[in-house]
Coordinates of C-alpha atoms in Angstrom, one line a residue:
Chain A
X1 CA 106.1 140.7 -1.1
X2 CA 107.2 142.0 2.0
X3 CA 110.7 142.3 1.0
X4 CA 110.5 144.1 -2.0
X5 CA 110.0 147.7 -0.4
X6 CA 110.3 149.5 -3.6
X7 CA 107.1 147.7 -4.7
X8 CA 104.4 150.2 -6.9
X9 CA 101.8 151.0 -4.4
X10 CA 99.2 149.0 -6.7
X11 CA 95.5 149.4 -6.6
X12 CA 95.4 145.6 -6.2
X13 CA 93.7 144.7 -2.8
X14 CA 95.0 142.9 -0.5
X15 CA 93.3 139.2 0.4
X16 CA 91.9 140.7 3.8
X17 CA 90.8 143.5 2.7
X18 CA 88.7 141.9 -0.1
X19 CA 87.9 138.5 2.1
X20 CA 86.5 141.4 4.7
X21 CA 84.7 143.8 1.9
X22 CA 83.2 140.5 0.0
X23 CA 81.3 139.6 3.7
X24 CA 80.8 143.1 4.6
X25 CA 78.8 143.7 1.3
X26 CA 76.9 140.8 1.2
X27 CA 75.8 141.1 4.7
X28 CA 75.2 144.9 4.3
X29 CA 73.2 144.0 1.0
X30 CA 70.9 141.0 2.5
X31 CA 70.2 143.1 5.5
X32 CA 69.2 146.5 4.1
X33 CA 67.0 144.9 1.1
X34 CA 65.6 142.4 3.6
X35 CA 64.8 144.9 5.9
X36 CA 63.0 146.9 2.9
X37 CA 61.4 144.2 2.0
X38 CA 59.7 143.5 5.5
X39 CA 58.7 147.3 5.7
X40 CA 56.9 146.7 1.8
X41 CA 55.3 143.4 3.3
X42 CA 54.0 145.4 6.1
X43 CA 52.6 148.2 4.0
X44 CA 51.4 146.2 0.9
X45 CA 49.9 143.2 2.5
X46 CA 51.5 140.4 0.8
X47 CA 51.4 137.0 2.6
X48 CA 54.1 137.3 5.6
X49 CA 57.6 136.0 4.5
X50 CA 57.4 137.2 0.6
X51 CA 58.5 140.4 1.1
X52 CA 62.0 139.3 3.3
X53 CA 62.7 136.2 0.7
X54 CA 62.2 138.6 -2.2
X55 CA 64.0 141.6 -0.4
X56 CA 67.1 139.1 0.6
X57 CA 67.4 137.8 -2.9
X58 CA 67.5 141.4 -4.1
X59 CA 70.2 142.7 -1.9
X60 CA 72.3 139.7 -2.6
X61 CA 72.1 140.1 -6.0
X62 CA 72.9 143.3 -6.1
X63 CA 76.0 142.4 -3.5
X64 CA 77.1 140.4 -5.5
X65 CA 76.7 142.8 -8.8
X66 CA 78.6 145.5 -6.4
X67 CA 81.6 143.1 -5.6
X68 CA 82.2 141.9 -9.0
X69 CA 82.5 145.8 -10.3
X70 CA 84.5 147.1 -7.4
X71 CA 86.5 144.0 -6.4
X72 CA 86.4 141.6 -9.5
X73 CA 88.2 143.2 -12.0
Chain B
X1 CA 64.0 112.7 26.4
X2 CA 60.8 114.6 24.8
X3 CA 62.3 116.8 22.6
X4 CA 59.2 118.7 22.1
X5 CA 60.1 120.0 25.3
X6 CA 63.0 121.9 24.3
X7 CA 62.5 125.6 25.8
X8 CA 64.1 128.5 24.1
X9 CA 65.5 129.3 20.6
X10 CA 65.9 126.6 18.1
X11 CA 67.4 129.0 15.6
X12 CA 71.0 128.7 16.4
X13 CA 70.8 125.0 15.8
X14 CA 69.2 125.8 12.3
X15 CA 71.6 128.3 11.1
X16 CA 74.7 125.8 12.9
X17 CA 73.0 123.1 9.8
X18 CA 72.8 125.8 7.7
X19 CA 76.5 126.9 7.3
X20 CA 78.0 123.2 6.7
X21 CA 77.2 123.3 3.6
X22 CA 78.4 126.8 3.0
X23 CA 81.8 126.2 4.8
X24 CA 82.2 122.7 2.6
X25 CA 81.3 124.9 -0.5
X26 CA 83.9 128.2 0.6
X27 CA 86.7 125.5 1.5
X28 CA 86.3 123.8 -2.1
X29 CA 86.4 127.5 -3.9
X30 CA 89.6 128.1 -2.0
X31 CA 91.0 124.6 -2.5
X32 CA 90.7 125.0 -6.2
X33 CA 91.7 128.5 -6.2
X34 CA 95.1 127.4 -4.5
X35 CA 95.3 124.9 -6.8
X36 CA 94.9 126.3 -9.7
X37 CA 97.4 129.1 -9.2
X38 CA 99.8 126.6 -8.2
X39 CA 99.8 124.8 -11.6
X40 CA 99.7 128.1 -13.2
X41 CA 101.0 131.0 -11.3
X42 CA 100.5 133.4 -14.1
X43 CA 96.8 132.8 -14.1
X44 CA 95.9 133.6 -10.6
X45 CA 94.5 137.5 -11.5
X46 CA 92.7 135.7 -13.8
X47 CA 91.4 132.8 -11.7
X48 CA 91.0 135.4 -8.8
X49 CA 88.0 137.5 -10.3
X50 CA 86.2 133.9 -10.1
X51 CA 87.7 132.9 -7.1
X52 CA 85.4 136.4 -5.8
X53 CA 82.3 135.3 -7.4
X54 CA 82.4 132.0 -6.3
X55 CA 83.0 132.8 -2.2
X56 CA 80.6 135.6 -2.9
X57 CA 77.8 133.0 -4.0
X58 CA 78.6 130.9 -1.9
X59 CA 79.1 132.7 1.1
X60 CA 75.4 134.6 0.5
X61 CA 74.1 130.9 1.1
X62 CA 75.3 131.2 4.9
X63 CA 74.4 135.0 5.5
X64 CA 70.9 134.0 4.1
X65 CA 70.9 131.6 7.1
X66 CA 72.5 133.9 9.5
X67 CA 69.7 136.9 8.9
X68 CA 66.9 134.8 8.8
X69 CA 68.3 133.2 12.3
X70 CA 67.9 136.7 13.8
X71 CA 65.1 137.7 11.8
X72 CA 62.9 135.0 12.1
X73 CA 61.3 135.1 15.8
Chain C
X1 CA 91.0 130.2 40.7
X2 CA 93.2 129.6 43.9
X3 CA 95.3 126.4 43.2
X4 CA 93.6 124.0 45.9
X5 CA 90.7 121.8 45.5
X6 CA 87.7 122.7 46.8
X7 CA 84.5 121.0 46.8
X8 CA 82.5 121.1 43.6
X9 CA 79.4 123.5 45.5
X10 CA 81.9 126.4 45.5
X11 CA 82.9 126.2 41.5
X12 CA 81.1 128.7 39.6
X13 CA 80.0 126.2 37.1
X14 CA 78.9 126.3 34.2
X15 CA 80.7 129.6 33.5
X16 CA 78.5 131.8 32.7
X17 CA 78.7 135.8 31.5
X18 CA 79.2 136.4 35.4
X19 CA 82.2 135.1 35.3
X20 CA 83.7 138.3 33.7
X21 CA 82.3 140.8 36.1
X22 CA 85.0 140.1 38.8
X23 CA 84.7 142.3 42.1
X24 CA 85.6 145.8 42.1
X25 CA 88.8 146.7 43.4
X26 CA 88.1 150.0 45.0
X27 CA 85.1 152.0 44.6
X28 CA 82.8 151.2 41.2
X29 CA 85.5 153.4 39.4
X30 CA 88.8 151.2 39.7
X31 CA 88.0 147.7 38.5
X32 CA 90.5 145.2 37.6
X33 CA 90.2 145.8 33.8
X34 CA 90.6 149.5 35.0
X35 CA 94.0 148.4 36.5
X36 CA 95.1 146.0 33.5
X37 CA 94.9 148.8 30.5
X38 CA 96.5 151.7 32.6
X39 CA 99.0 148.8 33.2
X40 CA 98.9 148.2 29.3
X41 CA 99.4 151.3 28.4
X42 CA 102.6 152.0 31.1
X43 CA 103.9 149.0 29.2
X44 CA 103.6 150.5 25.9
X45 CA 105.0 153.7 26.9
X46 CA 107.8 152.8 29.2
X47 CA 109.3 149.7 26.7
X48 CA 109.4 152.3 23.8
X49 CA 110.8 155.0 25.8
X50 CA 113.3 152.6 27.4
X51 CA 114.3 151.2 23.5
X52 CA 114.7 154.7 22.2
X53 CA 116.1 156.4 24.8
X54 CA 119.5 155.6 23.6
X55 CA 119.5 154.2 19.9
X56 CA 122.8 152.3 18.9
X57 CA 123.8 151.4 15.2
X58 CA 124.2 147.8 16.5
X59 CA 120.8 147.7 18.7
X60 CA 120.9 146.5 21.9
X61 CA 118.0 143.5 22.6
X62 CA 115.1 146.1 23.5
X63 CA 116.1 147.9 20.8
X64 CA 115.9 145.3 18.5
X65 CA 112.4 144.2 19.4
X66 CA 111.0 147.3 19.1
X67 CA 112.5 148.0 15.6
X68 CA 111.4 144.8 14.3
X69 CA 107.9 145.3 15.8
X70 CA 107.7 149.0 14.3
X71 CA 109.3 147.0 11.1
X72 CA 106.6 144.2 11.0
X73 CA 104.0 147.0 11.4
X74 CA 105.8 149.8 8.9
X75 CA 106.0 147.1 5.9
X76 CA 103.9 144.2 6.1
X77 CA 100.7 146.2 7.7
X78 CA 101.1 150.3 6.6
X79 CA 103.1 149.7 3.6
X80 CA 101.5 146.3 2.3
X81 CA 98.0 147.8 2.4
X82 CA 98.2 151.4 1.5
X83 CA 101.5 151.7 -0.1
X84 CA 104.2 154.5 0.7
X85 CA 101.8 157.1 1.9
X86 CA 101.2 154.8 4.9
X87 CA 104.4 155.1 6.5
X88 CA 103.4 158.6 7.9
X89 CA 100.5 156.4 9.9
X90 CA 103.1 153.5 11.0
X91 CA 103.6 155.1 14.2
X92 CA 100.1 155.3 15.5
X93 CA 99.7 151.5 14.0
X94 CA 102.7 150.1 15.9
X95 CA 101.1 151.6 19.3
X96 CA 97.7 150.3 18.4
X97 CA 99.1 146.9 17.5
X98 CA 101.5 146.7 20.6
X99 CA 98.7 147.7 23.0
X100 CA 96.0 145.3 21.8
X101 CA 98.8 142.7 21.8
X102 CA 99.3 143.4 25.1
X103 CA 96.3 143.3 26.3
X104 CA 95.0 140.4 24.1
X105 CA 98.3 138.4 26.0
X106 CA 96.6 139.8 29.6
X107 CA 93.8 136.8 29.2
X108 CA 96.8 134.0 29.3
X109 CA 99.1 135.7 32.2
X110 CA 98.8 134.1 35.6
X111 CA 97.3 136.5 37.6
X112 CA 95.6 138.2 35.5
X113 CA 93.9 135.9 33.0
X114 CA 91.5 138.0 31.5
X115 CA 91.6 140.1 28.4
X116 CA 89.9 143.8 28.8
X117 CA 88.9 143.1 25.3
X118 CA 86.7 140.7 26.5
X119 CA 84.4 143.1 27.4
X120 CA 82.5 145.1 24.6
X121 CA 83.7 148.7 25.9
X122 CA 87.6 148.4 24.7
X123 CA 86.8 147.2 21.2
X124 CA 84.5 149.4 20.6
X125 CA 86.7 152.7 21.9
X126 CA 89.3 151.3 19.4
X127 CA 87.5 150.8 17.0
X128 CA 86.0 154.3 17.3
X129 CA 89.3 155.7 17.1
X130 CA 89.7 153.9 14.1
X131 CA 86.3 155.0 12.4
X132 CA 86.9 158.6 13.0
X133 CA 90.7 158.0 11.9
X134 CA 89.9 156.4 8.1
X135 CA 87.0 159.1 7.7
X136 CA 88.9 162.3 8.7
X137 CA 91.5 161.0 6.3
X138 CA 89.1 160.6 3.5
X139 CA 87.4 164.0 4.4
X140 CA 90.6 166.2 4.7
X141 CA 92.4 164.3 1.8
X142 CA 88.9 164.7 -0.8
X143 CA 86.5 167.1 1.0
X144 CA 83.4 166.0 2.1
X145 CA 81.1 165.8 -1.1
X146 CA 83.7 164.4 -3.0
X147 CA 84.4 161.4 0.3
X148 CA 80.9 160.7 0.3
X149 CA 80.7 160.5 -3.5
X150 CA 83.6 158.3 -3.5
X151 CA 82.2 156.1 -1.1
X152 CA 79.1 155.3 -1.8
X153 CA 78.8 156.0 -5.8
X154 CA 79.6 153.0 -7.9
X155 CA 81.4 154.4 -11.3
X156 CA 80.1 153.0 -14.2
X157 CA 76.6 151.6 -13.8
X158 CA 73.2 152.3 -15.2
X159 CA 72.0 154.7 -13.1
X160 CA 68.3 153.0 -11.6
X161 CA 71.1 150.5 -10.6
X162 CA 72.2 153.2 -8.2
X163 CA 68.7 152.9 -6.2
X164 CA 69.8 149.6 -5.2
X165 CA 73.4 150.1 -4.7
X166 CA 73.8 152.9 -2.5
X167 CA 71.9 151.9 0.5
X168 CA 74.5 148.6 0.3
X169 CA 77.7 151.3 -0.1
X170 CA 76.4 153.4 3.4
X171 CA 75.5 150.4 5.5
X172 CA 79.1 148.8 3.9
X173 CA 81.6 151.8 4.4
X174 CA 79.6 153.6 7.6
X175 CA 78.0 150.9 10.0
X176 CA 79.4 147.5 9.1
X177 CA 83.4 148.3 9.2
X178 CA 83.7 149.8 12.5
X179 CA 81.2 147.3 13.9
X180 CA 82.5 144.0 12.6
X181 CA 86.3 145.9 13.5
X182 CA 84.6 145.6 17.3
X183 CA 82.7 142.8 17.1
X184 CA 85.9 140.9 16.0
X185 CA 88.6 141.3 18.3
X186 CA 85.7 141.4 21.5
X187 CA 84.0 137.9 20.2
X188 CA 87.7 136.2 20.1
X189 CA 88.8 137.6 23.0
X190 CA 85.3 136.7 25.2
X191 CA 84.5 132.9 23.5
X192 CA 89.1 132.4 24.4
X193 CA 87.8 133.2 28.0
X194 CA 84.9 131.2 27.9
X195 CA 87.0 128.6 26.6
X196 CA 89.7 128.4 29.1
X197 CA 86.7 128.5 32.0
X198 CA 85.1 125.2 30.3
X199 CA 88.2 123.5 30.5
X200 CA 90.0 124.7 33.9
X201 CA 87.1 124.6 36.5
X202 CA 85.7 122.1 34.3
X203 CA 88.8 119.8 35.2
X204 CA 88.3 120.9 39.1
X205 CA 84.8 119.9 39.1
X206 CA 86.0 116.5 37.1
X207 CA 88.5 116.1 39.9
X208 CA 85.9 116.9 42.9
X209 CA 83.0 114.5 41.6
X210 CA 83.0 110.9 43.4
X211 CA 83.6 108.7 40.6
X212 CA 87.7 107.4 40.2
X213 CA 86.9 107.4 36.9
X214 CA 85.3 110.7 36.3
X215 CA 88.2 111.8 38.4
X216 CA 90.9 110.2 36.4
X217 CA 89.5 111.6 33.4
X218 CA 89.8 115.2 34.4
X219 CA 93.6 115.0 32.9
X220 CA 92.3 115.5 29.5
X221 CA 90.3 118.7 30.9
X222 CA 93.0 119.8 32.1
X223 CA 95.7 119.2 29.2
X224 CA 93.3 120.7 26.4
X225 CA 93.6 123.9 29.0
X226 CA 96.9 123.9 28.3
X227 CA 96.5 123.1 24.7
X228 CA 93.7 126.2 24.1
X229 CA 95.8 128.3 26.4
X230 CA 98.8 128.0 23.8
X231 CA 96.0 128.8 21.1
X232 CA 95.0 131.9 23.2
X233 CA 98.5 133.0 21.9
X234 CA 98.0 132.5 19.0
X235 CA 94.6 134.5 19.0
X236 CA 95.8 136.8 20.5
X237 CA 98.3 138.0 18.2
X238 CA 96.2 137.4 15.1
X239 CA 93.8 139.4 16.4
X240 CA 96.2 142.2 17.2
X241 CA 97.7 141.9 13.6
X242 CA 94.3 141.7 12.1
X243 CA 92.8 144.8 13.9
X244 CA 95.9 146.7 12.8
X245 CA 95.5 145.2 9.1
X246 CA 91.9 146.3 8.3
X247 CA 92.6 149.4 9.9
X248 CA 95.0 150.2 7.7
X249 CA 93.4 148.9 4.7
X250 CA 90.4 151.2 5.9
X251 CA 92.4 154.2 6.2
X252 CA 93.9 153.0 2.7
X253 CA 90.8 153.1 0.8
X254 CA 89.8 156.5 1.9
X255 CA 93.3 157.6 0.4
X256 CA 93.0 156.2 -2.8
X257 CA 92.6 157.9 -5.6
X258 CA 89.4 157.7 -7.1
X259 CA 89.2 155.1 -10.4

């Protein structure tokens, strides 16, 4: 690739960028949710533990939602 | 050796069990990434939206392990 | 480490964080890292002055390096990741890319043999640099609103979806790049060090214990310290390349048009 300067700037990403944003959103998604979810379990009163699992799972999910829209297509 | 007497965190050893299977499971999804674009070079965008779901799932496994490390006292 | 044996009491063994704290050189504000990236960056300066000063159509050797490193930088870093409009930053990556090689290569020169990126502070002053770099960028090229809306505003969704997504976009584009961008090159840099300690005074205190055999086998210490030092080479420059890559790619995404 890197001898074809006249290459079309193309909105593909390139495999370190993506490697880097697919960790960088999971690990931003898992920590924010799970942190939510420790502050609910703390205000609600649900057994300890819940609230993080269910908070974790969210925020992966959602990660995982995230990176197939911005990166998967 | 008592190992009952261990002093300090045992977390690290936890999430160092928790990412093999992780690691096995992102080196698999590259391996047949790699593979299959070999075979067929014109499918690898195709194969590549998959190859991002796959690491993504995978890869949550091993940043569930790494959060709860740190989060769990 | 001087050369000589000495008896196994004097090792600092294990090696612990200590071990990259050595003694001042003058006063609390010169310290050998002090020393090493003011020597860096007279390296930087004085090899691409001394390349340039001069320029011939058929380049002379310093020439050539420092065209094919400005190359390497300008097409498979700048160009690669954000396409023609980041030639104008080439400049600024080739320095960055030069003086983390440099001092990346510091940990495996006799002498010196530690990396100032092994302590916290460097990354984290580069990486700063590169935080405030990719969000001017964004801001100046898109204005503020329309940066943040950019950034942390998924096209296309339902909108409760946006409830969970946005936290993920902030902690993603505002805390997790620059601090993974520090966390990298200082974690590589500090476990290479580490490393190198195990092996090298490990192979002295091998070689000072009273067993022939323990003794004997202290050779292996000592040749996988010669192995992991080549592979501190190799860190070294991957680290460099991949510092200046995600930079880039960074500064590339704020430029991007919005899709």
């Amino acid at each position: 690739m890197a001898d074809n300067p006249d290459r079309e700037p193309s909105d593909a990403h390139s495999s370190e960028g993506v490697a880097g944003a697919v960790l960088g959103y999971l690990l931003a998604g898992i920590l924010v949710w799970g942190f939510l979810g420790w502050l609910a379990e703390g205000f609600l009163g649900v057994p300890a533990g819940v609230g993080i699992a269910v908070g974790m799972m969210l925020g992966a999910a959602a990660a995982i939602y995230l990176i197939m829209k911005r990166l998967g297509a | 050796m008592d190992v009952l007497a261990l002093e300090g965190s045992i977390n690290t050893v936890g999430y160092g069990l928790a990412a093999i299977g992780p690691g096995i499971g992102v080196a698999l999804v590259f391996a047949a990434y790699i593979q299959a674009s070999a075979r067929q070079p014109e499918s690898a965008g195709f194969n590549r939206t998959w190859l991002v779901l796959g690491f993504a799932l995978v890869e949550a496994l091993a940043l569930f392990g790494l959060v709860l490390a740190f989060a769990i006292g | 480490m001087s050369g000589q044996l000495v008896v196994a009491q004097d090792l600092p063994w294990p090696p612990s964080v200590n071990d990259f704290y050595p003694p001042a050189v003058a006063g609390p504000w010169v310290t050998k890292f002090t020393l090493m990236v003011w020597l860096a960056v007279g390296l930087v300066i004085i090899f691409y002055m001394a390349a340039y000063r001069n320029p011939k159509l058929v380049p002379s050797k310093g020439q050539w390096l420092a065209e094919s490193v400005y190359g390497l930088v300008r097409d498979n870093i700048a160009r690669e990741q954000m396409g023609n409009a980041g030639i104008r930053f080439a400049p600024y990556f080739t320095v960055l890319f030069s003086f983390i090689l440099i001092t990346n290569f510091f940990s495996i020169v006799p002498g010196l043999q530690i990396s100032p990126n092994s302590h916290i502070a460097f990354p984290i002053v580069l990486s700063a640099i590169s935080y405030v770099l990719y969000l001017a960028v964004g801001v100046r090229k898109h204005g503020l609103l329309k940066y943040l809306k950019m950034s942390l505003i998924l096209p296309g969704v339902p909108w409760p979806m946006h409830f969970l997504l946005v936290p993920i976009e902030f902690l993603q584009n505002f805390v997790v790049r620059p601090v993974t961008l520090a966390l990298r090159l200082f974690a590589n840099m500090f476990a290479g060090h580490l490393l190198l300690l195990v092996f090298t005074v490990g192979g002295f205190v091998m070689l000072s214990a009273d067993n022939l055999f323990v003794q004997v086998t202290s050779v292996f210490s000592f040749a996988m310290a010669i192995v992991m030092a080549f592979f501190e080479a190799l860190v070294a420059v991957l680290q460099a390349y991949v510092f200046v890559t995600l930079t880039a790619n960074y500064v590339g995404t704020s430029l991007a048009e919005e899709h």
